PDB file of C-alpha atoms in Angstrom:
ATOM      1  CA  MET A  16      75.032  45.881   4.025  1.00 48.00           C
ATOM      2  CA  SER A  17      76.655  42.492   4.114  1.00 47.00           C
ATOM      3  CA  ALA A  18      79.068  43.685   6.780  1.00 50.00           C
ATOM      4  CA  GLN A  19      76.175  44.794   8.977  1.00 50.00           C
ATOM      5  CA  THR A  20      74.512  41.477   8.437  1.00 49.00           C
ATOM      6  CA  ASP A  21      77.658  39.663   9.524  1.00 51.00           C
ATOM      7  CA  ALA A  22      77.865  41.810  12.665  1.00 49.00           C
ATOM      8  CA  LEU A  23      74.397  40.788  13.811  1.00 49.00           C
ATOM      9  CA  PRO A  24      74.372  38.077  16.501  1.00 50.00           C
ATOM     10  CA  GLN A  25      73.819  34.695  15.089  1.00 52.00           C
ATOM     11  CA  SER A  26      70.644  32.958  16.101  1.00 50.00           C
ATOM     12  CA  ARG A  27      71.142  30.198  18.652  1.00 51.00           C
ATOM     13  CA  PRO A  28      70.702  26.742  17.169  1.00 52.00           C
ATOM     14  CA  ALA A  29      67.667  24.859  18.314  1.00 51.00           C
ATOM     15  CA  LEU A  30      68.241  22.573  21.276  1.00 49.00           C
ATOM     16  CA  SER A  31      68.183  18.937  20.512  1.00 52.00           C
ATOM     17  CA  GLY A  32      65.969  16.517  22.321  1.00 53.00           C
ATOM     18  CA  LYS A  33      68.989  15.248  24.256  1.00 53.00           C
ATOM     19  CA  ASP A  34      69.750  18.721  25.621  1.00 53.00           C
ATOM     20  CA  ASN A  35      66.123  19.220  26.664  1.00 54.00           C
ATOM     21  CA  ASP A  36      66.192  15.950  28.558  1.00 55.00           C
ATOM     22  CA  ALA A  37      69.316  17.070  30.431  1.00 54.00           C
ATOM     23  CA  ASP A  38      67.393  19.956  31.997  1.00 57.00           C
ATOM     24  CA  HIS A  39      65.053  17.503  33.675  1.00 64.00           C
ATOM     25  CA  LEU A  40      67.679  15.172  35.100  1.00 66.00           C
ATOM     26  CA  ARG A  41      67.295  14.528  38.828  1.00 72.00           C
ATOM     27  CA  ILE A  42      70.360  14.907  41.066  1.00 70.00           C
ATOM     28  CA  ILE A  43      70.824  11.802  43.161  1.00 69.00           C
ATOM     29  CA  PRO A  44      72.866  12.315  46.368  1.00 70.00           C
ATOM     30  CA  ALA A  45      75.790  10.027  47.020  1.00 69.00           C
ATOM     31  CA  ARG A  46      74.958   7.023  49.102  1.00 72.00           C
ATOM     32  CA  ARG A  47      76.614   6.888  52.504  1.00 73.00           C
ATOM     33  CA  THR A  48      76.190   3.262  53.383  1.00 73.00           C
ATOM     34  CA  GLY A  49      79.029   3.309  55.898  1.00 77.00           C
ATOM     35  CA  GLN A  50      77.491   6.109  57.959  1.00 82.00           C
ATOM     36  CA  TRP A  51      74.127   4.393  58.146  1.00 83.00           C
ATOM     37  CA  ALA A  52      75.767   1.122  59.123  1.00 85.00           C
ATOM     38  CA  ALA A  53      77.738   2.891  61.873  1.00 87.00           C
ATOM     39  CA  ALA A  54      74.561   4.594  63.119  1.00 87.00           C
ATOM     40  CA  VAL A  55      72.745   1.250  63.301  1.00 87.00           C
ATOM     41  CA  VAL A  56      75.620  -0.314  65.222  1.00 89.00           C
ATOM     42  CA  VAL A  57      75.721   2.589  67.707  1.00 92.00           C
ATOM     43  CA  LEU A  58      71.963   2.453  68.260  1.00 92.00           C
ATOM     44  CA  LEU A  59      72.149  -1.295  68.767  1.00 92.00           C
ATOM     45  CA  LEU A  60      74.906  -0.947  71.364  1.00 92.00           C
ATOM     46  CA  LEU A  61      72.958   1.794  73.167  1.00 91.00           C
ATOM     47  CA  ALA A  62      69.849  -0.379  73.213  1.00 90.00           C
ATOM     48  CA  LEU A  63      71.812  -3.302  74.653  1.00 89.00           C
ATOM     49  CA  ALA A  64      73.376  -1.079  77.309  1.00 87.00           C
ATOM     50  CA  LEU A  65      70.003   0.422  78.259  1.00 86.00           C
ATOM     51  CA  ASN A  66      68.432  -3.007  78.428  1.00 84.00           C
ATOM     52  CA  SER A  67      71.199  -4.292  80.691  1.00 82.00           C
ATOM     53  CA  VAL A  68      70.744  -1.325  83.050  1.00 80.00           C
ATOM     54  CA  ILE A  69      66.962  -1.674  83.224  1.00 82.00           C
ATOM     55  CA  ARG A  70      66.871  -5.450  83.598  1.00 81.00           C
ATOM     56  CA  ASN A  71      69.801  -5.722  86.019  1.00 81.00           C
ATOM     57  CA  ASP A  72      68.362  -6.470  89.463  1.00 82.00           C
ATOM     58  CA  ALA A  73      71.532  -5.156  91.131  1.00 82.00           C
ATOM     59  CA  PHE A  74      70.437  -1.592  90.402  1.00 84.00           C
ATOM     60  CA  GLN A  75      67.350  -2.127  92.612  1.00 87.00           C
ATOM     61  CA  TRP A  76      65.091   0.272  90.742  1.00 88.00           C
ATOM     62  CA  ASP A  77      62.282  -0.339  93.211  1.00 88.00           C
ATOM     63  CA  VAL A  78      64.476   1.063  95.989  1.00 89.00           C
ATOM     64  CA  VAL A  79      65.339   4.038  93.757  1.00 89.00           C
ATOM     65  CA  GLY A  80      61.635   4.757  93.344  1.00 89.00           C
ATOM     66  CA  ASP A  81      61.021   4.491  97.084  1.00 91.00           C
ATOM     67  CA  TYR A  82      63.718   7.025  98.040  1.00 91.00           C
ATOM     68  CA  PHE A  83      63.539   9.363  95.032  1.00 92.00           C
ATOM     69  CA  THR A  84      61.059  11.787  96.639  1.00 92.00           C
ATOM     70  CA  THR A  85      61.624  11.170 100.333  1.00 93.00           C
ATOM     71  CA  ALA A  86      61.753  14.181 102.643  1.00 93.00           C
ATOM     72  CA  SER A  87      65.469  13.854 103.442  1.00 92.00           C
ATOM     73  CA  VAL A  88      66.447  13.657  99.777  1.00 93.00           C
ATOM     74  CA  LEU A  89      64.273  16.647  98.852  1.00 94.00           C
ATOM     75  CA  ARG A  90      65.748  18.680 101.718  1.00 94.00           C
ATOM     76  CA  GLY A  91      69.231  17.870 100.427  1.00 93.00           C
ATOM     77  CA  LEU A  92      68.177  18.820  96.904  1.00 94.00           C
ATOM     78  CA  GLY A  93      66.776  22.124  98.171  1.00 95.00           C
ATOM     79  CA  LEU A  94      70.033  22.950  99.955  1.00 95.00           C
ATOM     80  CA  THR A  95      72.001  22.074  96.816  1.00 95.00           C
ATOM     81  CA  LEU A  96      69.870  24.405  94.677  1.00 95.00           C
ATOM     82  CA  TRP A  97      70.029  27.195  97.269  1.00 95.00           C
ATOM     83  CA  LEU A  98      73.806  26.843  97.575  1.00 95.00           C
ATOM     84  CA  THR A  99      74.240  26.856  93.794  1.00 95.00           C
ATOM     85  CA  ALA A 100      72.133  29.995  93.313  1.00 95.00           C
ATOM     86  CA  LEU A 101      73.810  31.892  96.151  1.00 96.00           C
ATOM     87  CA  VAL A 102      77.335  30.951  95.099  1.00 95.00           C
ATOM     88  CA  MET A 103      76.708  31.913  91.469  1.00 94.00           C
ATOM     89  CA  ALA A 104      75.183  35.274  92.438  1.00 95.00           C
ATOM     90  CA  LEU A 105      77.972  36.182  94.852  1.00 96.00           C
ATOM     91  CA  GLY A 106      80.660  34.710  92.613  1.00 94.00           C
ATOM     92  CA  PHE A 107      79.623  36.735  89.568  1.00 93.00           C
ATOM     93  CA  ALA A 108      79.218  39.900  91.638  1.00 94.00           C
ATOM     94  CA  LEU A 109      82.769  39.559  92.929  1.00 95.00           C
ATOM     95  CA  GLY A 110      84.000  38.326  89.554  1.00 93.00           C
ATOM     96  CA  THR A 111      82.569  41.378  87.770  1.00 91.00           C
ATOM     97  CA  LEU A 112      84.376  43.647  90.227  1.00 93.00           C
ATOM     98  CA  LEU A 113      87.617  41.756  89.624  1.00 94.00           C
ATOM     99  CA  ALA A 114      87.136  42.002  85.845  1.00 92.00           C
ATOM    100  CA  VAL A 115      86.644  45.770  86.071  1.00 89.00           C
ATOM    101  CA  LEU A 116      89.789  46.080  88.193  1.00 91.00           C
ATOM    102  CA  ARG A 117      91.716  43.973  85.683  1.00 92.00           C
ATOM    103  CA  LEU A 118      90.627  46.255  82.814  1.00 88.00           C
ATOM    104  CA  SER A 119      91.376  49.489  84.691  1.00 86.00           C
ATOM    105  CA  THR A 120      94.372  51.671  83.898  1.00 86.00           C
ATOM    106  CA  ASN A 121      95.640  51.449  87.484  1.00 89.00           C
ATOM    107  CA  HIS A 122      98.504  48.939  87.571  1.00 92.00           C
ATOM    108  CA  VAL A 123      98.051  48.257  91.287  1.00 94.00           C
ATOM    109  CA  LEU A 124      94.405  47.279  90.795  1.00 92.00           C
ATOM    110  CA  GLN A 125      95.363  45.171  87.791  1.00 93.00           C
ATOM    111  CA  ALA A 126      97.970  43.339  89.860  1.00 95.00           C
ATOM    112  CA  VAL A 127      95.524  42.709  92.734  1.00 94.00           C
ATOM    113  CA  SER A 128      92.920  41.287  90.362  1.00 94.00           C
ATOM    114  CA  TRP A 129      95.469  39.161  88.513  1.00 95.00           C
ATOM    115  CA  GLY A 130      96.914  37.838  91.794  1.00 95.00           C
ATOM    116  CA  TYR A 131      93.470  36.860  93.100  1.00 95.00           C
ATOM    117  CA  VAL A 132      92.571  34.979  89.919  1.00 94.00           C
ATOM    118  CA  TRP A 133      95.971  33.298  89.832  1.00 95.00           C
ATOM    119  CA  LEU A 134      95.783  32.160  93.464  1.00 94.00           C
ATOM    120  CA  PHE A 135      92.254  30.775  93.521  1.00 94.00           C
ATOM    121  CA  ARG A 136      92.498  29.119  90.109  1.00 92.00           C
ATOM    122  CA  SER A 137      95.744  27.431  91.160  1.00 92.00           C
ATOM    123  CA  THR A 138      94.333  25.897  94.355  1.00 91.00           C
ATOM    124  CA  PRO A 139      91.994  22.867  94.316  1.00 92.00           C
ATOM    125  CA  ILE A 140      88.530  23.619  95.637  1.00 91.00           C
ATOM    126  CA  LEU A 141      88.774  20.790  98.169  1.00 91.00           C
ATOM    127  CA  VAL A 142      91.920  22.333  99.662  1.00 91.00           C
ATOM    128  CA  GLN A 143      90.173  25.709  99.896  1.00 91.00           C
ATOM    129  CA  LEU A 144      87.167  24.209 101.694  1.00 91.00           C
ATOM    130  CA  LEU A 145      89.361  22.345 104.166  1.00 90.00           C
ATOM    131  CA  PHE A 146      91.397  25.500 104.764  1.00 89.00           C
ATOM    132  CA  TRP A 147      88.322  27.589 105.585  1.00 88.00           C
ATOM    133  CA  PHE A 148      86.891  24.764 107.671  1.00 87.00           C
ATOM    134  CA  ASN A 149      90.043  24.832 109.837  1.00 86.00           C
ATOM    135  CA  ILE A 150      90.439  28.610 109.895  1.00 82.00           C
ATOM    136  CA  GLY A 151      89.979  28.526 113.656  1.00 79.00           C
ATOM    137  CA  ALA A 152      93.479  27.068 113.995  1.00 80.00           C
ATOM    138  CA  LEU A 153      94.901  30.318 112.573  1.00 80.00           C
ATOM    139  CA  TYR A 154      92.397  32.865 113.898  1.00 78.00           C
ATOM    140  CA  PRO A 155      90.551  31.587 116.972  1.00 79.00           C
ATOM    141  CA  GLU A 156      88.709  34.903 117.263  1.00 77.00           C
ATOM    142  CA  ILE A 157      87.641  37.552 114.746  1.00 73.00           C
ATOM    143  CA  LEU A 158      86.319  40.837 116.197  1.00 73.00           C
ATOM    144  CA  GLY A 159      85.760  39.148 119.524  1.00 73.00           C
ATOM    145  CA  VAL A 160      83.724  36.283 118.008  1.00 72.00           C
ATOM    146  CA  ARG A 161      85.030  32.742 118.071  1.00 75.00           C
ATOM    147  CA  THR A 162      85.448  31.474 114.530  1.00 70.00           C
ATOM    148  CA  VAL A 163      84.217  28.030 115.573  1.00 70.00           C
ATOM    149  CA  ASN A 164      80.803  29.520 116.259  1.00 68.00           C
ATOM    150  CA  LEU A 165      80.979  32.014 113.385  1.00 73.00           C
ATOM    151  CA  LEU A 166      81.948  29.713 110.517  1.00 77.00           C
ATOM    152  CA  GLY A 167      79.681  26.695 110.446  1.00 82.00           C
ATOM    153  CA  PRO A 168      79.804  24.088 107.654  1.00 88.00           C
ATOM    154  CA  VAL A 169      77.258  25.889 105.452  1.00 90.00           C
ATOM    155  CA  THR A 170      79.029  29.251 105.888  1.00 88.00           C
ATOM    156  CA  VAL A 171      82.365  27.642 105.065  1.00 89.00           C
ATOM    157  CA  ALA A 172      80.824  26.088 101.940  1.00 92.00           C
ATOM    158  CA  VAL A 173      79.432  29.449 100.778  1.00 93.00           C
ATOM    159  CA  ILE A 174      82.735  31.265 101.375  1.00 92.00           C
ATOM    160  CA  GLY A 175      84.913  28.605  99.784  1.00 92.00           C
ATOM    161  CA  LEU A 176      82.753  28.061  96.713  1.00 94.00           C
ATOM    162  CA  THR A 177      82.144  31.791  96.180  1.00 95.00           C
ATOM    163  CA  LEU A 178      85.831  32.723  96.270  1.00 94.00           C
ATOM    164  CA  HIS A 179      86.594  29.843  93.919  1.00 94.00           C
ATOM    165  CA  GLU A 180      83.843  30.701  91.431  1.00 94.00           C
ATOM    166  CA  ALA A 181      84.701  34.423  91.472  1.00 95.00           C
ATOM    167  CA  ALA A 182      88.130  33.697  90.002  1.00 94.00           C
ATOM    168  CA  TYR A 183      86.573  31.943  86.993  1.00 94.00           C
ATOM    169  CA  ALA A 184      83.705  34.418  86.694  1.00 94.00           C
ATOM    170  CA  ALA A 185      86.217  37.278  86.493  1.00 94.00           C
ATOM    171  CA  GLU A 186      87.793  35.768  83.391  1.00 93.00           C
ATOM    172  CA  VAL A 187      84.386  35.067  81.836  1.00 93.00           C
ATOM    173  CA  VAL A 188      83.223  38.663  82.349  1.00 91.00           C
ATOM    174  CA  ARG A 189      86.554  40.107  81.213  1.00 91.00           C
ATOM    175  CA  GLY A 190      86.439  38.048  78.025  1.00 89.00           C
ATOM    176  CA  GLY A 191      82.878  39.192  77.346  1.00 88.00           C
ATOM    177  CA  ILE A 192      83.784  42.873  77.795  1.00 84.00           C
ATOM    178  CA  LEU A 193      86.811  42.538  75.530  1.00 86.00           C
ATOM    179  CA  SER A 194      84.622  40.987  72.825  1.00 83.00           C
ATOM    180  CA  VAL A 195      82.749  44.309  72.388  1.00 81.00           C
ATOM    181  CA  GLU A 196      84.182  46.368  69.541  1.00 81.00           C
ATOM    182  CA  ARG A 197      86.060  49.457  70.592  1.00 78.00           C
ATOM    183  CA  GLY A 198      84.098  51.519  68.087  1.00 76.00           C
ATOM    184  CA  GLN A 199      80.875  50.865  70.005  1.00 73.00           C
ATOM    185  CA  ILE A 200      82.348  52.374  73.165  1.00 73.00           C
ATOM    186  CA  GLU A 201      83.806  55.338  71.294  1.00 73.00           C
ATOM    187  CA  ALA A 202      80.438  56.014  69.663  1.00 78.00           C
ATOM    188  CA  ALA A 203      78.757  55.986  73.081  1.00 73.00           C
ATOM    189  CA  GLN A 204      81.402  58.381  74.412  1.00 72.00           C
ATOM    190  CA  SER A 205      80.798  60.748  71.497  1.00 75.00           C
ATOM    191  CA  LEU A 206      77.119  60.870  72.485  1.00 75.00           C
ATOM    192  CA  GLY A 207      78.083  62.035  75.964  1.00 74.00           C
ATOM    193  CA  LEU A 208      76.973  58.896  77.822  1.00 74.00           C
ATOM    194  CA  GLY A 209      78.459  58.416  81.275  1.00 74.00           C
ATOM    195  CA  ALA A 210      80.655  55.448  82.177  1.00 73.00           C
ATOM    196  CA  TRP A 211      77.934  53.539  84.050  1.00 76.00           C
ATOM    197  CA  ARG A 212      75.342  54.175  81.334  1.00 78.00           C
ATOM    198  CA  ARG A 213      77.805  53.093  78.636  1.00 77.00           C
ATOM    199  CA  PHE A 214      78.453  49.874  80.517  1.00 76.00           C
ATOM    200  CA  ARG A 215      74.776  49.174  81.211  1.00 75.00           C
ATOM    201  CA  ARG A 216      73.270  50.115  77.830  1.00 76.00           C
ATOM    202  CA  ILE A 217      76.086  49.487  75.327  1.00 77.00           C
ATOM    203  CA  VAL A 218      78.797  47.184  76.652  1.00 79.00           C
ATOM    204  CA  LEU A 219      76.887  44.704  78.802  1.00 78.00           C
ATOM    205  CA  PRO A 220      74.119  43.749  76.294  1.00 78.00           C
ATOM    206  CA  GLN A 221      76.723  42.992  73.641  1.00 81.00           C
ATOM    207  CA  ALA A 222      79.081  41.269  76.063  1.00 83.00           C
ATOM    208  CA  MET A 223      76.296  38.944  77.223  1.00 84.00           C
ATOM    209  CA  ARG A 224      76.530  37.047  73.923  1.00 85.00           C
ATOM    210  CA  SER A 225      80.006  35.932  74.977  1.00 86.00           C
ATOM    211  CA  ILE A 226      79.285  35.688  78.717  1.00 88.00           C
ATOM    212  CA  VAL A 227      76.143  33.533  78.722  1.00 88.00           C
ATOM    213  CA  PRO A 228      77.564  30.267  77.231  1.00 89.00           C
ATOM    214  CA  PRO A 229      80.507  29.918  79.660  1.00 91.00           C
ATOM    215  CA  ALA A 230      78.369  31.251  82.511  1.00 90.00           C
ATOM    216  CA  GLY A 231      75.792  28.538  81.820  1.00 90.00           C
ATOM    217  CA  ASN A 232      78.522  25.921  81.868  1.00 91.00           C
ATOM    218  CA  MET A 233      79.789  27.374  85.145  1.00 92.00           C
ATOM    219  CA  LEU A 234      76.291  27.168  86.626  1.00 92.00           C
ATOM    220  CA  ILE A 235      75.978  23.486  85.743  1.00 92.00           C
ATOM    221  CA  GLY A 236      79.508  22.837  86.981  1.00 91.00           C
ATOM    222  CA  THR A 237      78.749  24.627  90.258  1.00 92.00           C
ATOM    223  CA  LEU A 238      75.597  22.565  90.738  1.00 93.00           C
ATOM    224  CA  LYS A 239      77.581  19.341  90.443  1.00 91.00           C
ATOM    225  CA  GLY A 240      80.562  20.801  92.287  1.00 89.00           C
ATOM    226  CA  THR A 241      78.490  21.484  95.383  1.00 90.00           C
ATOM    227  CA  SER A 242      78.602  17.747  96.043  1.00 90.00           C
ATOM    228  CA  ILE A 243      82.135  18.272  97.345  1.00 91.00           C
ATOM    229  CA  VAL A 244      80.764  20.092 100.411  1.00 91.00           C
ATOM    230  CA  SER A 245      79.638  16.714 101.726  1.00 90.00           C
ATOM    231  CA  ILE A 246      83.247  16.286 102.868  1.00 89.00           C
ATOM    232  CA  ILE A 247      82.621  18.946 105.557  1.00 88.00           C
ATOM    233  CA  ALA A 248      79.245  17.467 106.580  1.00 86.00           C
ATOM    234  CA  VAL A 249      76.988  19.908 104.724  1.00 89.00           C
ATOM    235  CA  GLN A 250      73.720  18.050 104.185  1.00 90.00           C
ATOM    236  CA  ASP A 251      73.372  18.605 100.461  1.00 92.00           C
ATOM    237  CA  LEU A 252      71.888  16.069  98.043  1.00 93.00           C
ATOM    238  CA  LEU A 253      74.876  13.733  98.056  1.00 93.00           C
ATOM    239  CA  TYR A 254      75.342  13.852 101.836  1.00 93.00           C
ATOM    240  CA  SER A 255      71.630  13.154 102.334  1.00 93.00           C
ATOM    241  CA  VAL A 256      71.749   9.936 100.320  1.00 93.00           C
ATOM    242  CA  GLN A 257      74.988   8.983 102.056  1.00 93.00           C
ATOM    243  CA  LEU A 258      73.259   9.198 105.411  1.00 92.00           C
ATOM    244  CA  VAL A 259      70.598   6.818 104.115  1.00 92.00           C
ATOM    245  CA  TYR A 260      72.888   4.183 102.623  1.00 91.00           C
ATOM    246  CA  HIS A 261      75.145   4.235 105.684  1.00 91.00           C
ATOM    247  CA  ARG A 262      72.073   3.040 107.539  1.00 91.00           C
ATOM    248  CA  THR A 263      70.558   0.683 104.940  1.00 89.00           C
ATOM    249  CA  TYR A 264      73.753  -0.399 103.087  1.00 89.00           C
ATOM    250  CA  GLN A 265      71.922   0.115  99.764  1.00 89.00           C
ATOM    251  CA  VAL A 266      74.744   2.074  98.181  1.00 90.00           C
ATOM    252  CA  ILE A 267      74.020   1.658  94.463  1.00 91.00           C
ATOM    253  CA  PRO A 268      70.303   2.588  94.443  1.00 92.00           C
ATOM    254  CA  LEU A 269      70.886   5.624  96.693  1.00 93.00           C
ATOM    255  CA  LEU A 270      73.699   6.863  94.471  1.00 93.00           C
ATOM    256  CA  LEU A 271      71.332   6.439  91.541  1.00 93.00           C
ATOM    257  CA  VAL A 272      68.813   8.645  93.340  1.00 94.00           C
ATOM    258  CA  ALA A 273      71.379  11.454  93.573  1.00 94.00           C
ATOM    259  CA  THR A 274      72.506  10.874  89.979  1.00 93.00           C
ATOM    260  CA  LEU A 275      68.988  11.089  88.586  1.00 94.00           C
ATOM    261  CA  TRP A 276      68.270  14.317  90.449  1.00 95.00           C
ATOM    262  CA  TYR A 277      71.496  15.866  89.118  1.00 95.00           C
ATOM    263  CA  VAL A 278      70.531  14.782  85.584  1.00 94.00           C
ATOM    264  CA  VAL A 279      67.037  16.278  85.909  1.00 95.00           C
ATOM    265  CA  VAL A 280      68.250  19.637  87.235  1.00 95.00           C
ATOM    266  CA  THR A 281      71.143  19.986  84.783  1.00 94.00           C
ATOM    267  CA  SER A 282      68.798  19.161  81.894  1.00 94.00           C
ATOM    268  CA  LEU A 283      66.409  21.935  82.963  1.00 94.00           C
ATOM    269  CA  LEU A 284      69.311  24.366  83.308  1.00 93.00           C
ATOM    270  CA  SER A 285      70.553  23.423  79.832  1.00 92.00           C
ATOM    271  CA  VAL A 286      67.140  24.204  78.348  1.00 92.00           C
ATOM    272  CA  GLY A 287      67.078  27.585  80.086  1.00 90.00           C
ATOM    273  CA  GLN A 288      70.613  28.317  78.895  1.00 88.00           C
ATOM    274  CA  HIS A 289      69.552  27.601  75.312  1.00 89.00           C
ATOM    275  CA  TYR A 290      66.749  30.157  75.380  1.00 89.00           C
ATOM    276  CA  ILE A 291      68.895  32.794  77.108  1.00 87.00           C
ATOM    277  CA  GLU A 292      71.630  32.350  74.507  1.00 85.00           C
ATOM    278  CA  ARG A 293      69.070  32.679  71.729  1.00 86.00           C
ATOM    279  CA  HIS A 294      67.723  35.873  73.323  1.00 82.00           C
ATOM    280  CA  TYR A 295      71.110  37.595  73.437  1.00 79.00           C
ATOM    281  CA  ALA A 296      72.109  36.287  69.992  1.00 75.00           C
ATOM    282  CA  ARG A 297      69.290  38.180  68.263  1.00 71.00           C
ATOM    283  CA  GLY A 298      70.477  40.132  65.269  1.00 60.00           C
ATOM    284  CA  THR A 299      73.706  38.190  64.800  1.00 62.00           C
ATOM    285  CA  ALA A 300      74.556  36.073  61.781  1.00 52.00           C
ATOM    286  CA  GLY A 301      73.026  32.640  61.770  1.00 51.00           C
ATOM    287  CA  THR A 302      70.122  33.519  64.071  1.00 52.00           C
ATOM    288  CA  ARG A 303      66.496  34.237  63.335  1.00 52.00           C
TER     289      ARG A 303
END
């Protein structure tokens, strides 16, 4: 009987008042005085910089307001947006084809795709535009049509920018397709789905999670990169403000007009990119 009594668990001693008080102690986070001081300094410097920009008469903000919504500037902005949309659509269409060729089992098609990407990623976009702009020196006629009349500045800009963007789009699409697990494709094959249906219903929706972020960055980069077409006299946003300040000699305020429009459009595109990324990230870890 005594042995059984010894085997019973001993009753826990009553907690002292000190132990009870410990349960109610409040955890105080460590103070980060240095971080707050750095944040205050940064905000102060930003405020000083913003104040100097606003109060500096050399920026001529009244001139910026006068030209911000003029007809010539808006026409240049419209051409910039149209050129960006067209180049991205054609560039990703060609880039998707190149990505499919690169992932094929045919070594010749793989080599053609690799060679295209290598060539156009190795050549500066300005050199490509100037080359296409002077294509008439190599081929004065194509199918009986003079290239001088066939390839105007806008056509040259579309061709040059599209071929350039397709090389980068091919790598973006290829990386997105490779990010899809092989088991997903094998499961779709076991269900008897055709190649096009597998790509459209299984591969592409999952690949979009990896394609959308770099594609959004490419879109913003293309929007700003279209300003280079002003070198071949395409009347985009930058060329439109250049025409004005060549006449009025108000260089700084007109450049600010173009800068502000680029900031506005890129900000709107960034917001759209955020929501598209969130749409395709549904069901992944860290998303709601």
